[in-house]
Coordinates of C-alpha atoms and ligand atoms in Angstrom, one line a residue:
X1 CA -27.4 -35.2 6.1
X2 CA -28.1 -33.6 9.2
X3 CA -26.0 -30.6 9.8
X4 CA -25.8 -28.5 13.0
X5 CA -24.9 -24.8 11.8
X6 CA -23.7 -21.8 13.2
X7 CA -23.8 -18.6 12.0
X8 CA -21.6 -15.7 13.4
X9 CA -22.9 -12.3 13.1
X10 CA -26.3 -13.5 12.7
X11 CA -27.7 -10.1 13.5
X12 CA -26.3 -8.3 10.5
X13 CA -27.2 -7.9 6.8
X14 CA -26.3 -10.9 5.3
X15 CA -25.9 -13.1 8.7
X16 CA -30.0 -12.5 8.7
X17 CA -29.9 -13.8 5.4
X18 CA -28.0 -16.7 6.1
X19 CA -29.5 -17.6 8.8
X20 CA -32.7 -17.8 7.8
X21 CA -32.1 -19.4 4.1
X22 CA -29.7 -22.3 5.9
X23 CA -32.1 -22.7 8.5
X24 CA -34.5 -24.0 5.8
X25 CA -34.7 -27.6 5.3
X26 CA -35.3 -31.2 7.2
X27 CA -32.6 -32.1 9.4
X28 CA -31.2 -28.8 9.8
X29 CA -30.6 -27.1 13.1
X30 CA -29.3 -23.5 12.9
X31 CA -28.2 -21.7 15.6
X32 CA -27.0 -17.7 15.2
X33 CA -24.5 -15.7 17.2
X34 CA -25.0 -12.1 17.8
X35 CA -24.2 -9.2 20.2
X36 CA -28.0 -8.3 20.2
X37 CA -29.0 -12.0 21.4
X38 CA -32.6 -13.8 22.5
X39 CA -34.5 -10.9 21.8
X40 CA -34.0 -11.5 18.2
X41 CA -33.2 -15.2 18.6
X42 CA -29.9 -15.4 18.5
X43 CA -27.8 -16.7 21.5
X44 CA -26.2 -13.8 23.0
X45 CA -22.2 -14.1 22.4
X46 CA -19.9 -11.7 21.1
X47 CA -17.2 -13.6 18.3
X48 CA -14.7 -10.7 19.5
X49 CA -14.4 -12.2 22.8
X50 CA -12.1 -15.2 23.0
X51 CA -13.6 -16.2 26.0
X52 CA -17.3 -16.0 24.8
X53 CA -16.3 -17.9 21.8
X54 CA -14.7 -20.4 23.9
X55 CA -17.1 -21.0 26.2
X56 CA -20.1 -21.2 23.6
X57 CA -18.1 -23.7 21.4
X58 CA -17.7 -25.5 24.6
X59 CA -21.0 -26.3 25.4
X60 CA -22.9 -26.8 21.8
X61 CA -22.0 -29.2 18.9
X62 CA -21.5 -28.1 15.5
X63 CA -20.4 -29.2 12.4
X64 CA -20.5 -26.4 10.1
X65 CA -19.3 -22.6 11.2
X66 CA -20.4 -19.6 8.6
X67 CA -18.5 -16.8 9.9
X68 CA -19.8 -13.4 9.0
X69 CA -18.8 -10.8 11.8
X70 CA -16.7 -8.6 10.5
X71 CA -16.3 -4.8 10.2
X72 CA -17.1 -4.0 6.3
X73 CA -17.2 -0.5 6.6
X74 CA -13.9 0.6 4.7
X75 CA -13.9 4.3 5.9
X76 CA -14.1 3.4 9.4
X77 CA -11.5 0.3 8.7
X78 CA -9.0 3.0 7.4
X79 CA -10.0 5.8 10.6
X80 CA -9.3 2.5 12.9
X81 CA -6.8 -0.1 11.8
X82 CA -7.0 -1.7 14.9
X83 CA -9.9 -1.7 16.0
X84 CA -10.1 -3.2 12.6
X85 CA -7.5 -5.8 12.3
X86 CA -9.8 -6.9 15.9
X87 CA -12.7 -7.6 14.0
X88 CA -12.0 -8.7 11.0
X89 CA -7.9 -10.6 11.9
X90 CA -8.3 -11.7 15.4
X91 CA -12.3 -12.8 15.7
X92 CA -11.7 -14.8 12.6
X93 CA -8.3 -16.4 14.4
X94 CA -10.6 -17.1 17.6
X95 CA -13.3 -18.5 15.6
X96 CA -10.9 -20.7 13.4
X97 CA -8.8 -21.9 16.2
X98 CA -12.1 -23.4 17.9
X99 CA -13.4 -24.4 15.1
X100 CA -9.9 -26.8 14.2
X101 CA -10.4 -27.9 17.8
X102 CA -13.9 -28.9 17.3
X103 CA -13.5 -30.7 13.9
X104 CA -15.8 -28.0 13.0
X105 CA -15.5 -26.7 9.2
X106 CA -15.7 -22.7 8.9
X107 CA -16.8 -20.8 6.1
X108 CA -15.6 -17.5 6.2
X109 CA -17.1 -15.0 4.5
X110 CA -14.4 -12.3 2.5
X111 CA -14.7 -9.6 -0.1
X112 CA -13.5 -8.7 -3.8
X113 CA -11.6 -6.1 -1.8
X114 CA -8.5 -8.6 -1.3
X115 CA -7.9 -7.5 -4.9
X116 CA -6.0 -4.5 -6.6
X117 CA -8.8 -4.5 -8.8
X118 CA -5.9 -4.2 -12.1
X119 CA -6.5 -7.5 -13.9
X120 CA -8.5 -6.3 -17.0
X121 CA -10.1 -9.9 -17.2
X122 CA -11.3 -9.9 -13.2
X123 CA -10.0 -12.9 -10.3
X124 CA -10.2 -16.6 -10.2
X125 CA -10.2 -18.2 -6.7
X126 CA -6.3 -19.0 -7.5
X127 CA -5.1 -15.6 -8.1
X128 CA -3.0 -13.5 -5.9
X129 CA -4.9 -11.1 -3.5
X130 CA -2.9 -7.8 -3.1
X131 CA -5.5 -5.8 -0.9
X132 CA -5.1 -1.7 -1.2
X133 CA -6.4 -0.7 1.8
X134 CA -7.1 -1.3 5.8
X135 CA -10.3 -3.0 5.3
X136 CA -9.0 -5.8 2.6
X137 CA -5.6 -6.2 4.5
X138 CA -7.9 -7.1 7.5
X139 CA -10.3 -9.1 5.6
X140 CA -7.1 -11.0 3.6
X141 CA -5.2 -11.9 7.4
X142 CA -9.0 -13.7 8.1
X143 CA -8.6 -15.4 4.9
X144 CA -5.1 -16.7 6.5
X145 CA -6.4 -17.6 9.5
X146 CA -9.5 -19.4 8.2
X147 CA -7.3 -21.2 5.7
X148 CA -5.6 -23.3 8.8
X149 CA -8.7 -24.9 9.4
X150 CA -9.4 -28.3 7.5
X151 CA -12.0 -29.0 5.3
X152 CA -12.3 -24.6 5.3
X153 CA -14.2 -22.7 2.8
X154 CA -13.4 -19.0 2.1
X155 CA -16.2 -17.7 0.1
X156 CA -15.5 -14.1 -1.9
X157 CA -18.2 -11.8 -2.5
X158 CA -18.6 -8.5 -4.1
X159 CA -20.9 -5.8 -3.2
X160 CA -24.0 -6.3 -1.3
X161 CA -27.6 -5.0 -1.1
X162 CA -30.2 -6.8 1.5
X163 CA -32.9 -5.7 4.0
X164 CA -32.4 -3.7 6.6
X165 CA -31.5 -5.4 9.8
X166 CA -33.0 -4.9 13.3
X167 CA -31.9 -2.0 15.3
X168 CA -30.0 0.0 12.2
X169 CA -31.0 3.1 10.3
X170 CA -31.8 2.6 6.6
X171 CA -29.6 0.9 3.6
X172 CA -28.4 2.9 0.8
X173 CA -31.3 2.0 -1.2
X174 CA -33.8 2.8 1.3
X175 CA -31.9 6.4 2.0
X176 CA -31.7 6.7 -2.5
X177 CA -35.3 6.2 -2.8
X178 CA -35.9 8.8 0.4
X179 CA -34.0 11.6 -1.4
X180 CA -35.6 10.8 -4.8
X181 CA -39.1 10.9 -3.2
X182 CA -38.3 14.3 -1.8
X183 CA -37.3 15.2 -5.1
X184 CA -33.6 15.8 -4.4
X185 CA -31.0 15.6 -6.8
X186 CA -28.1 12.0 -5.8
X187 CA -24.7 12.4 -7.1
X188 CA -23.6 8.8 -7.3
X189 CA -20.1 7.2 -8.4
X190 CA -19.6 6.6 -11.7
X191 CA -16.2 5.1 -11.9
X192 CA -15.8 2.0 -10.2
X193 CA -17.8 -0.8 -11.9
X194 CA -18.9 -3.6 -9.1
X195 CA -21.0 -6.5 -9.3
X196 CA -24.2 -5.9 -6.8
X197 CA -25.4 -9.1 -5.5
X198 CA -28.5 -9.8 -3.4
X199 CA -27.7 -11.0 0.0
X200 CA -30.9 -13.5 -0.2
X201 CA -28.8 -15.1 -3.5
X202 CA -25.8 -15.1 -2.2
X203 CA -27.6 -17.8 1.0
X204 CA -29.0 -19.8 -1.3
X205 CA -25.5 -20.1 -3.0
X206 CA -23.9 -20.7 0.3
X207 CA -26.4 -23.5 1.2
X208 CA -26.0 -25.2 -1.6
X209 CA -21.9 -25.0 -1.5
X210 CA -22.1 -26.0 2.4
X211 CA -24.5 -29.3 1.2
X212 CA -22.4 -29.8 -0.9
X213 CA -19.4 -29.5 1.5
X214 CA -17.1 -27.7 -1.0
X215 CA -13.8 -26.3 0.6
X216 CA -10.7 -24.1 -0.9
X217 CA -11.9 -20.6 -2.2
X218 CA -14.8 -20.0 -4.2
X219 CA -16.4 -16.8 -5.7
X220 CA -20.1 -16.0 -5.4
X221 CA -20.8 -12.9 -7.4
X222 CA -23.9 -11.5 -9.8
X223 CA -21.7 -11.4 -13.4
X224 CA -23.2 -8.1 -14.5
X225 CA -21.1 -4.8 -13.5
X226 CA -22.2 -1.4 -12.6
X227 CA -21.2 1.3 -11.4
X228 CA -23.1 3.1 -8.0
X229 CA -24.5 5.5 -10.7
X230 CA -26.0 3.1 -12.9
X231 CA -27.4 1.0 -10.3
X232 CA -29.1 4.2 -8.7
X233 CA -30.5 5.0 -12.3
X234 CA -31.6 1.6 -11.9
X235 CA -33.2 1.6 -8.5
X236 CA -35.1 4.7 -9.9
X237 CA -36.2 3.4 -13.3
X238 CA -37.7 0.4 -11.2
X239 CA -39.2 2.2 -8.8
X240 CA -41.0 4.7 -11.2
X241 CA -38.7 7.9 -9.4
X242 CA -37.4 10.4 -11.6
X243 CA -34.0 9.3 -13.1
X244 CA -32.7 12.4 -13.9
X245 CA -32.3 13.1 -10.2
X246 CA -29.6 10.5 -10.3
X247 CA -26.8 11.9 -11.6
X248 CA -22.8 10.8 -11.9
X249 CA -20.5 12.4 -9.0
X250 CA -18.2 15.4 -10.6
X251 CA -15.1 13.6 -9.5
X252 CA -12.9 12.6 -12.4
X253 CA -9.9 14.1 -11.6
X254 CA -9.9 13.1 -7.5
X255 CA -8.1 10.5 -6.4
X256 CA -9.9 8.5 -4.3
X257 CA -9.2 9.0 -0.7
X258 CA -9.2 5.6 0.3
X259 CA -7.6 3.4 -2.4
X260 CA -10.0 1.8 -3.7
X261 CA -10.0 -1.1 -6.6
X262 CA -10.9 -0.3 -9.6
X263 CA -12.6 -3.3 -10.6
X264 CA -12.1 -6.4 -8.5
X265 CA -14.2 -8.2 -10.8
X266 CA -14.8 -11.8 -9.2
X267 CA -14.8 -15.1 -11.6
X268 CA -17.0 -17.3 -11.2
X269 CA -16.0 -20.1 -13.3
X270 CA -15.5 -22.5 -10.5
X271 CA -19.2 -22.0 -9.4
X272 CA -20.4 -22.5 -12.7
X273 CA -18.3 -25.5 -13.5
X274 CA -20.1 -27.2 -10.0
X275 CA -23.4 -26.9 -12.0
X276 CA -24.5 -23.6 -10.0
X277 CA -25.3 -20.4 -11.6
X278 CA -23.9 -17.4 -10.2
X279 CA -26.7 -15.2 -8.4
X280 CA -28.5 -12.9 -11.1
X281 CA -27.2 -9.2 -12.0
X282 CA -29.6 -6.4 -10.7
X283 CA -31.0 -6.3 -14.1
X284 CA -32.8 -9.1 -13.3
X285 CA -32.9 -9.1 -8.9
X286 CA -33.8 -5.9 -8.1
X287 CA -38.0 -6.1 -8.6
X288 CA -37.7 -9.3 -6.4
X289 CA -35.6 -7.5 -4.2
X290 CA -37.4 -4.3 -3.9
X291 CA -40.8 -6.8 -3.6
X292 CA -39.4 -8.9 -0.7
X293 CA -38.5 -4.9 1.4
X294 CA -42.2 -4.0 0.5
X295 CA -40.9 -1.1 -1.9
X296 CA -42.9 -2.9 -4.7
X297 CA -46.0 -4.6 -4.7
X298 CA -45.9 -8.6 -4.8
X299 CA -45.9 -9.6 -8.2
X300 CA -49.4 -10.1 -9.6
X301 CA -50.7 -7.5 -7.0
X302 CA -51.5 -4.8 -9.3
Ligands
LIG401 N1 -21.7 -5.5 2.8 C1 -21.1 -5.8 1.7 O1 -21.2 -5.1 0.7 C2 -20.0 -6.9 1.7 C3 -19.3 -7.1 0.5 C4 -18.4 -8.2 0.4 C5 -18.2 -9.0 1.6 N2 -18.9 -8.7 2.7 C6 -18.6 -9.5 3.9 O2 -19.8 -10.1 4.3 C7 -19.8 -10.3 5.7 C8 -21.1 -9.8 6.3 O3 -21.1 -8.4 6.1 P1 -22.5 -7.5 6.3 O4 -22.6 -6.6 5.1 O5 -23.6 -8.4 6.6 O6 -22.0 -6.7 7.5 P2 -22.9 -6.2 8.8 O7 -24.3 -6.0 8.4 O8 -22.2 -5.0 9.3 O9 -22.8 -7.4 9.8 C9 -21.5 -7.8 10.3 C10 -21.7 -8.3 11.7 O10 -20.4 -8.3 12.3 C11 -20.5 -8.1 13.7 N3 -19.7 -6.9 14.1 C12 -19.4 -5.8 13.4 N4 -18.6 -5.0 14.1 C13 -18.4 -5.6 15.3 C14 -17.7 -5.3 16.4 N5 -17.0 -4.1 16.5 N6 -17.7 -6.1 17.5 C15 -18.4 -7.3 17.4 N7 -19.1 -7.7 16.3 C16 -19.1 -6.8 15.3 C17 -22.0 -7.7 14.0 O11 -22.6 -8.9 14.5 P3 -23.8 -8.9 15.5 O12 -24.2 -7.5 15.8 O13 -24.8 -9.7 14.8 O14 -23.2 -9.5 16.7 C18 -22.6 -7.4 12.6 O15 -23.9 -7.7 12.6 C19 -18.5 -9.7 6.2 O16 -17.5 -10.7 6.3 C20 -18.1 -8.7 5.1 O17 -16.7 -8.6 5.1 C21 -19.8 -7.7 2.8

């Protein structure tokens, strides 16, 4: 079926991903939005601006919308609720409106962070989000607003690691693996488990869930968890660094300053019972990743 997609966003870490992996295919035409625009081949339009948004849905056809602006920064979510609730609420409520006015079906793109992160057996799609802080309030009102829109699919992820994207400093990989090359020690989280997910995985998922024109919620998430220690003990073991630089953070007895959940652990049964397996753990995605950012050589290379 040919399917005319756009991709909001398309300059950032996994709006790169997206648009490149949907873009893939016979009969598809794929079309990104960004702030940054032709330079990187994106059409110049900003989602926060109701009249951009407008104007753009005005003059091109569409027939899919995978939304992925949004401020996912938590710190600077909590420093600035509105500017916030702007991003994340009100784009998504412009995107949505046009896209029910269009007959245009939006995926939105949410977090694990709508959870509490209490229940000791992890989230379904059907269970209740209770979001702790600024950033999954914000990201939970999108969810609203996307939900107006028929045929809508609101896809939940949990943590993601990915290139770096045009025009922005290094990832937390790339700035882990600076510090261990310079031999300096990395205090690293050792209390929140998460489930790291590859951005590229997490497009192919998506492509096959907008073929397949799924709607309602659905979670996309790697079913190994670890915590940002572990991972970083990983990153190094992979990566031939010394682990012992990576150490746990000495922060047992802190509470958090920004409530955080303690393990928002997405199910993915419903994923799984469509005949698609969830995106691998890092266990088993982090050589291809760390291949595909030219931290490793291609495999067979050496
Ligand atoms: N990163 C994670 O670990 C994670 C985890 C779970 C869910 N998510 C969700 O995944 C989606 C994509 O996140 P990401 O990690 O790819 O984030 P990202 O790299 O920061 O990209 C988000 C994009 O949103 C747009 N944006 C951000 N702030 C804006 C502002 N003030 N005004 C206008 N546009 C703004 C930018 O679009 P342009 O510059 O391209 O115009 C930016 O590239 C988000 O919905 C996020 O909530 C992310």
């Amino acid at each position: 079926m040919s399917r005319r997609i756009l991709v909001t966003g398309a300059g950032g870490m996994l709006g790169t991903e997206v648009l490149s992996v949907l873009g893939t295919g016979p009969g598809k035409e794929v079309t990104g939005w960004s702030r940054m625009g032709a330079d990187y081949g994106h059409r110049p339009v900003d989602a926060t601006s109701a009249q951009q948004v407008v104007s753009a849905f005005a003059d091109q056809d569409f027939d899919v919308c995978v939304h992925c602006v949004a401020n996912a920064d938590v710190q600077q979510c909590q420093d600035d609720p509105q500017a916030a609730r702007q991003v994340n609420a009100e784009t998504t409520r412009i995107v949505a409106e046009s896209c029910a006015r269009h007959g245009v079906k939006l995926v939105y793109i949410s977090t694990e962070y709508v959870f509490d992160g209490t229940a000791e057996n992890g989230y379904a799609e059907s269970d209740t989000p209770a979001p702790l802080q600024i950033y999954g309030r914000t990201k939970r009102e999108g969810e609203l607003h996307a939900s107006r829109v028929p045929g809508h699919l609101i896809v939940r992820l949990p943590v993601l690691y990915g290139a770096r994207v045009a025009g922005r400093g290094p990832t937390w990989t790339e700035k882990l693996l600076h510090a261990l090359e310079r031999h300096e020690p990395v205090e690293l989280d050792d209390r929140f488990e998460r489930q790291p997910t590859w951005t590229h995985d997490v497009a192919v998922t998506l492509k096959r869930a907008v073929e397949a024109d799924l709607d309602g919620v659905l979670h996309v998430a790697a079913q190994e968890g670890l915590t940002k220690y572990a991972w970083g003990r990983k990153i190094a073991e992979a990566t031939g660094m010394p682990v012992s630089l990576v150490r746990p953070a000495n922060t047992s007895s802190e509470a958090p300053v920004i409530p955080k959940p303690a393990r928002p652990w997405l199910r993915t049964e419903r994923l799984e019972g469509l005949g698609v397996r969830p995106p691998g753990g890092v266990s088993h995605r982090l050589s291809p990743f760390l291949r595909s950012i030219g931290v490793l050589s291609p495999a067979g290379a050496d």
